[in-house]
């Protein structure tokens, strides 16, 4: 995978949801996004299918999104963690589990991830991975379209209580897709 996407920027690996005995992996490199999923070969044996979305050279960019706990403003309704903040972007049709994950992230991160798709790109695929619990969470997720790939990774704490007490440090990445 690294040979196809270049030096690793971010990655995750886990057991595949369709077969917990087989791994899958996602690698974001400087030259592309690679996803390896279990499959079977022509003889019915186990194999890996590697799908690569190549990037336009040097198009990978990033922004750091930091959300620190804030004081609750008197008279403003309190949001609970796990519900989408008021969004600055339009509706993007996302799988429910992706929508649920993004709904926990700061509005700026949600907007950065969805920007290409609000502006006309067609979503071809997405995936997410997280580990942790209700108080602390590490997240990785990507949205892949025909023209753009967006990727978020980072860490959140204080997530079990009111949304104004949550703290996040995320890196949002975006790259232009090269002709496939």
PDB file of C-alpha atoms in Angstrom:
ATOM      1  CA  UNK A   1       0.000   0.000   0.000  1.00  0.00           C
ATOM      2  CA  UNK A   2       2.803   2.386   0.891  1.00  0.00           C
ATOM      3  CA  UNK A   3       4.429   1.737  -2.488  1.00  0.00           C
ATOM      4  CA  UNK A   4       1.234   2.987  -4.156  1.00  0.00           C
ATOM      5  CA  UNK A   5       0.364   5.996  -1.957  1.00  0.00           C
ATOM      6  CA  UNK A   6       3.780   7.193  -0.792  1.00  0.00           C
ATOM      7  CA  UNK A   7       4.914   7.977   2.744  1.00  0.00           C
ATOM      8  CA  UNK A   8       2.195   7.375   5.347  1.00  0.00           C
ATOM      9  CA  UNK A   9       0.421  10.437   6.729  1.00  0.00           C
ATOM     10  CA  UNK A  10      -2.316   8.587   8.686  1.00  0.00           C
ATOM     11  CA  UNK A  11      -3.647   5.046   8.840  1.00  0.00           C
ATOM     12  CA  UNK A  12      -5.853   2.614  10.702  1.00  0.00           C
ATOM     13  CA  UNK A  13      -6.373  -1.131  10.592  1.00  0.00           C
ATOM     14  CA  UNK A  14      -8.857  -3.433  12.247  1.00  0.00           C
ATOM     15  CA  UNK A  15     -10.806  -6.631  11.713  1.00  0.00           C
ATOM     16  CA  UNK A  16     -13.190  -6.356   8.784  1.00  0.00           C
ATOM     17  CA  UNK A  17     -16.837  -6.000   9.791  1.00  0.00           C
ATOM     18  CA  UNK A  18     -17.866  -8.813   7.416  1.00  0.00           C
ATOM     19  CA  UNK A  19     -15.240 -11.276   8.694  1.00  0.00           C
ATOM     20  CA  UNK A  20     -13.661 -10.595  12.077  1.00  0.00           C
ATOM     21  CA  UNK A  21     -10.889 -13.099  11.322  1.00  0.00           C
ATOM     22  CA  UNK A  22      -9.653 -10.974   8.385  1.00  0.00           C
ATOM     23  CA  UNK A  23      -8.051  -7.519   8.530  1.00  0.00           C
ATOM     24  CA  UNK A  24      -8.783  -4.377   6.582  1.00  0.00           C
ATOM     25  CA  UNK A  25      -6.679  -1.223   6.463  1.00  0.00           C
ATOM     26  CA  UNK A  26      -6.884   2.387   5.335  1.00  0.00           C
ATOM     27  CA  UNK A  27      -3.712   4.317   4.526  1.00  0.00           C
ATOM     28  CA  UNK A  28      -3.559   8.018   3.691  1.00  0.00           C
ATOM     29  CA  UNK A  29      -0.290   8.771   1.966  1.00  0.00           C
ATOM     30  CA  UNK A  30       1.122  11.869   0.344  1.00  0.00           C
ATOM     31  CA  UNK A  31       0.240  10.472  -3.110  1.00  0.00           C
ATOM     32  CA  UNK A  32      -3.115   8.817  -2.447  1.00  0.00           C
ATOM     33  CA  UNK A  33      -5.611   6.975  -0.288  1.00  0.00           C
ATOM     34  CA  UNK A  34      -5.468   3.159  -0.191  1.00  0.00           C
ATOM     35  CA  UNK A  35      -8.065   0.811   1.248  1.00  0.00           C
ATOM     36  CA  UNK A  36      -7.390  -2.920   1.635  1.00  0.00           C
ATOM     37  CA  UNK A  37     -10.370  -5.208   2.244  1.00  0.00           C
ATOM     38  CA  UNK A  38     -10.606  -8.995   2.451  1.00  0.00           C
ATOM     39  CA  UNK A  39     -11.837 -10.827  -0.604  1.00  0.00           C
ATOM     40  CA  UNK A  40     -11.381 -14.246  -2.201  1.00  0.00           C
ATOM     41  CA  UNK A  41      -9.140 -15.107  -5.129  1.00  0.00           C
ATOM     42  CA  UNK A  42     -10.035 -17.140  -8.226  1.00  0.00           C
ATOM     43  CA  UNK A  43      -9.466 -20.399  -6.327  1.00  0.00           C
ATOM     44  CA  UNK A  44     -11.697 -19.357  -3.427  1.00  0.00           C
ATOM     45  CA  UNK A  45      -8.783 -18.617  -1.117  1.00  0.00           C
ATOM     46  CA  UNK A  46      -8.318 -15.531   1.045  1.00  0.00           C
ATOM     47  CA  UNK A  47      -6.935 -12.422  -0.651  1.00  0.00           C
ATOM     48  CA  UNK A  48      -6.881  -8.658  -0.182  1.00  0.00           C
ATOM     49  CA  UNK A  49      -8.427  -6.181  -2.612  1.00  0.00           C
ATOM     50  CA  UNK A  50      -6.483  -2.918  -2.564  1.00  0.00           C
ATOM     51  CA  UNK A  51      -8.263   0.140  -3.945  1.00  0.00           C
ATOM     52  CA  UNK A  52      -6.200   3.294  -4.498  1.00  0.00           C
ATOM     53  CA  UNK A  53      -7.421   6.839  -5.059  1.00  0.00           C
ATOM     54  CA  UNK A  54      -4.422   8.739  -6.477  1.00  0.00           C
ATOM     55  CA  UNK A  55      -3.901  12.428  -5.677  1.00  0.00           C
ATOM     56  CA  UNK A  56      -2.793  15.278  -7.892  1.00  0.00           C
ATOM     57  CA  UNK A  57       0.897  15.702  -6.938  1.00  0.00           C
ATOM     58  CA  UNK A  58       1.440  18.095  -4.021  1.00  0.00           C
ATOM     59  CA  UNK A  59      -2.304  18.716  -3.551  1.00  0.00           C
ATOM     60  CA  UNK A  60      -2.548  17.286  -0.013  1.00  0.00           C
ATOM     61  CA  UNK A  61      -3.271  20.131   2.412  1.00  0.00           C
ATOM     62  CA  UNK A  62      -4.209  20.214   6.081  1.00  0.00           C
ATOM     63  CA  UNK A  63      -5.782  22.434   8.714  1.00  0.00           C
ATOM     64  CA  UNK A  64      -5.743  21.975  12.470  1.00  0.00           C
ATOM     65  CA  UNK A  65      -9.089  22.322  14.229  1.00  0.00           C
ATOM     66  CA  UNK A  66      -8.938  22.914  17.975  1.00  0.00           C
ATOM     67  CA  UNK A  67     -11.983  23.190  20.186  1.00  0.00           C
ATOM     68  CA  UNK A  68     -11.396  24.051  23.814  1.00  0.00           C
ATOM     69  CA  UNK A  69     -13.972  23.863  26.586  1.00  0.00           C
ATOM     70  CA  UNK A  70     -16.008  27.048  26.894  1.00  0.00           C
ATOM     71  CA  UNK A  71     -18.144  28.585  29.569  1.00  0.00           C
ATOM     72  CA  UNK A  72     -21.854  28.105  29.158  1.00  0.00           C
ATOM     73  CA  UNK A  73     -23.482  31.397  28.185  1.00  0.00           C
ATOM     74  CA  UNK A  74     -26.554  32.198  30.261  1.00  0.00           C
ATOM     75  CA  UNK A  75     -29.745  31.947  28.236  1.00  0.00           C
ATOM     76  CA  UNK A  76     -28.202  29.780  25.479  1.00  0.00           C
ATOM     77  CA  UNK A  77     -29.580  26.230  25.315  1.00  0.00           C
ATOM     78  CA  UNK A  78     -27.089  23.545  26.213  1.00  0.00           C
ATOM     79  CA  UNK A  79     -26.238  20.940  23.555  1.00  0.00           C
ATOM     80  CA  UNK A  80     -25.364  17.474  24.713  1.00  0.00           C
ATOM     81  CA  UNK A  81     -22.397  15.657  23.237  1.00  0.00           C
ATOM     82  CA  UNK A  82     -23.140  13.326  20.367  1.00  0.00           C
ATOM     83  CA  UNK A  83     -25.540  15.638  18.568  1.00  0.00           C
ATOM     84  CA  UNK A  84     -24.581  17.646  15.510  1.00  0.00           C
ATOM     85  CA  UNK A  85     -23.749  21.258  16.133  1.00  0.00           C
ATOM     86  CA  UNK A  86     -25.542  23.766  13.947  1.00  0.00           C
ATOM     87  CA  UNK A  87     -23.832  23.241  10.625  1.00  0.00           C
ATOM     88  CA  UNK A  88     -22.402  25.928   8.368  1.00  0.00           C
ATOM     89  CA  UNK A  89     -22.715  23.606   5.368  1.00  0.00           C
ATOM     90  CA  UNK A  90     -25.570  22.081   3.404  1.00  0.00           C
ATOM     91  CA  UNK A  91     -26.763  18.528   3.670  1.00  0.00           C
ATOM     92  CA  UNK A  92     -24.519  15.814   2.279  1.00  0.00           C
ATOM     93  CA  UNK A  93     -26.041  12.350   1.991  1.00  0.00           C
ATOM     94  CA  UNK A  94     -23.772  10.296   4.252  1.00  0.00           C
ATOM     95  CA  UNK A  95     -24.169   6.803   5.648  1.00  0.00           C
ATOM     96  CA  UNK A  96     -25.820   6.954   9.081  1.00  0.00           C
ATOM     97  CA  UNK A  97     -22.736   5.769  10.982  1.00  0.00           C
ATOM     98  CA  UNK A  98     -20.566   8.405   9.303  1.00  0.00           C
ATOM     99  CA  UNK A  99     -23.167  11.084  10.062  1.00  0.00           C
ATOM    100  CA  UNK A 100     -23.234   9.954  13.702  1.00  0.00           C
ATOM    101  CA  UNK A 101     -19.448  10.174  14.004  1.00  0.00           C
ATOM    102  CA  UNK A 102     -19.239  13.579  12.314  1.00  0.00           C
ATOM    103  CA  UNK A 103     -22.019  14.835  14.582  1.00  0.00           C
ATOM    104  CA  UNK A 104     -19.631  14.507  17.521  1.00  0.00           C
ATOM    105  CA  UNK A 105     -16.959  16.680  15.882  1.00  0.00           C
ATOM    106  CA  UNK A 106     -16.693  20.472  16.033  1.00  0.00           C
ATOM    107  CA  UNK A 107     -18.721  22.323  13.379  1.00  0.00           C
ATOM    108  CA  UNK A 108     -15.525  23.556  11.682  1.00  0.00           C
ATOM    109  CA  UNK A 109     -14.266  19.989  11.190  1.00  0.00           C
ATOM    110  CA  UNK A 110     -17.670  18.908   9.865  1.00  0.00           C
ATOM    111  CA  UNK A 111     -17.623  21.799   7.392  1.00  0.00           C
ATOM    112  CA  UNK A 112     -14.069  21.075   6.209  1.00  0.00           C
ATOM    113  CA  UNK A 113     -14.828  17.397   5.607  1.00  0.00           C
ATOM    114  CA  UNK A 114     -18.038  18.045   3.725  1.00  0.00           C
ATOM    115  CA  UNK A 115     -17.025  21.167   1.778  1.00  0.00           C
ATOM    116  CA  UNK A 116     -16.226  19.435  -1.549  1.00  0.00           C
ATOM    117  CA  UNK A 117     -19.478  17.478  -1.477  1.00  0.00           C
ATOM    118  CA  UNK A 118     -21.614  20.502  -0.632  1.00  0.00           C
ATOM    119  CA  UNK A 119     -19.969  22.185  -3.630  1.00  0.00           C
ATOM    120  CA  UNK A 120     -20.833  19.546  -6.210  1.00  0.00           C
ATOM    121  CA  UNK A 121     -18.425  16.631  -5.825  1.00  0.00           C
ATOM    122  CA  UNK A 122     -20.044  13.190  -5.809  1.00  0.00           C
ATOM    123  CA  UNK A 123     -19.318  10.984  -2.786  1.00  0.00           C
ATOM    124  CA  UNK A 124     -17.982   7.605  -3.957  1.00  0.00           C
ATOM    125  CA  UNK A 125     -16.978   6.135  -0.600  1.00  0.00           C
ATOM    126  CA  UNK A 126     -16.361   6.775   3.059  1.00  0.00           C
ATOM    127  CA  UNK A 127     -15.233   4.979   6.153  1.00  0.00           C
ATOM    128  CA  UNK A 128     -14.518   5.746   9.776  1.00  0.00           C
ATOM    129  CA  UNK A 129     -12.774   4.233  12.740  1.00  0.00           C
ATOM    130  CA  UNK A 130     -12.713   5.261  16.355  1.00  0.00           C
ATOM    131  CA  UNK A 131     -11.536   3.895  19.658  1.00  0.00           C
ATOM    132  CA  UNK A 132     -12.096   5.012  23.192  1.00  0.00           C
ATOM    133  CA  UNK A 133     -15.164   5.516  25.304  1.00  0.00           C
ATOM    134  CA  UNK A 134     -17.780   8.049  26.197  1.00  0.00           C
ATOM    135  CA  UNK A 135     -15.245  10.417  27.830  1.00  0.00           C
ATOM    136  CA  UNK A 136     -12.318  10.198  25.405  1.00  0.00           C
ATOM    137  CA  UNK A 137     -12.150   9.300  21.720  1.00  0.00           C
ATOM    138  CA  UNK A 138      -9.571   8.892  18.951  1.00  0.00           C
ATOM    139  CA  UNK A 139     -11.094   9.234  15.469  1.00  0.00           C
ATOM    140  CA  UNK A 140     -10.115   8.665  11.847  1.00  0.00           C
ATOM    141  CA  UNK A 141     -12.472   9.096   8.896  1.00  0.00           C
ATOM    142  CA  UNK A 142     -12.442   9.861   5.187  1.00  0.00           C
ATOM    143  CA  UNK A 143     -14.853  10.942   2.478  1.00  0.00           C
ATOM    144  CA  UNK A 144     -13.751  10.090  -1.066  1.00  0.00           C
ATOM    145  CA  UNK A 145     -15.305  11.684  -4.118  1.00  0.00           C
ATOM    146  CA  UNK A 146     -14.592  11.902  -7.808  1.00  0.00           C
ATOM    147  CA  UNK A 147     -12.671  15.175  -7.422  1.00  0.00           C
ATOM    148  CA  UNK A 148     -11.661  15.379  -3.738  1.00  0.00           C
ATOM    149  CA  UNK A 149     -10.719  13.266  -0.725  1.00  0.00           C
ATOM    150  CA  UNK A 150     -11.111  14.632   2.784  1.00  0.00           C
ATOM    151  CA  UNK A 151      -9.720  12.960   5.894  1.00  0.00           C
ATOM    152  CA  UNK A 152      -9.942  13.773   9.599  1.00  0.00           C
ATOM    153  CA  UNK A 153      -7.953  12.373  12.504  1.00  0.00           C
ATOM    154  CA  UNK A 154      -7.547  13.415  16.084  1.00  0.00           C
ATOM    155  CA  UNK A 155      -8.504  13.180  19.722  1.00  0.00           C
ATOM    156  CA  UNK A 156     -11.402  14.396  21.851  1.00  0.00           C
ATOM    157  CA  UNK A 157     -11.851  14.496  25.632  1.00  0.00           C
ATOM    158  CA  UNK A 158     -14.684  15.444  27.988  1.00  0.00           C
ATOM    159  CA  UNK A 159     -17.236  14.076  25.546  1.00  0.00           C
ATOM    160  CA  UNK A 160     -19.708  12.489  27.978  1.00  0.00           C
ATOM    161  CA  UNK A 161     -21.005  15.748  29.371  1.00  0.00           C
ATOM    162  CA  UNK A 162     -22.400  18.927  27.880  1.00  0.00           C
ATOM    163  CA  UNK A 163     -21.022  19.860  24.451  1.00  0.00           C
ATOM    164  CA  UNK A 164     -19.504  23.114  25.765  1.00  0.00           C
ATOM    165  CA  UNK A 165     -17.169  21.030  27.985  1.00  0.00           C
ATOM    166  CA  UNK A 166     -15.745  18.947  25.125  1.00  0.00           C
ATOM    167  CA  UNK A 167     -12.224  19.477  23.866  1.00  0.00           C
ATOM    168  CA  UNK A 168     -10.930  18.389  20.436  1.00  0.00           C
ATOM    169  CA  UNK A 169      -7.680  18.517  18.505  1.00  0.00           C
ATOM    170  CA  UNK A 170      -8.194  17.366  14.920  1.00  0.00           C
ATOM    171  CA  UNK A 171      -6.295  17.505  11.669  1.00  0.00           C
ATOM    172  CA  UNK A 172      -8.498  17.896   8.599  1.00  0.00           C
ATOM    173  CA  UNK A 173      -6.840  16.991   5.318  1.00  0.00           C
ATOM    174  CA  UNK A 174      -7.952  17.490   1.738  1.00  0.00           C
ATOM    175  CA  UNK A 175      -6.443  16.390  -1.569  1.00  0.00           C
ATOM    176  CA  UNK A 176      -7.484  16.665  -5.191  1.00  0.00           C
ATOM    177  CA  UNK A 177      -8.081  13.354  -6.946  1.00  0.00           C
ATOM    178  CA  UNK A 178      -5.948  12.678 -10.046  1.00  0.00           C
ATOM    179  CA  UNK A 179      -7.582  11.096 -13.092  1.00  0.00           C
ATOM    180  CA  UNK A 180      -8.127   7.396 -12.446  1.00  0.00           C
TER     181      UNK A 180
END
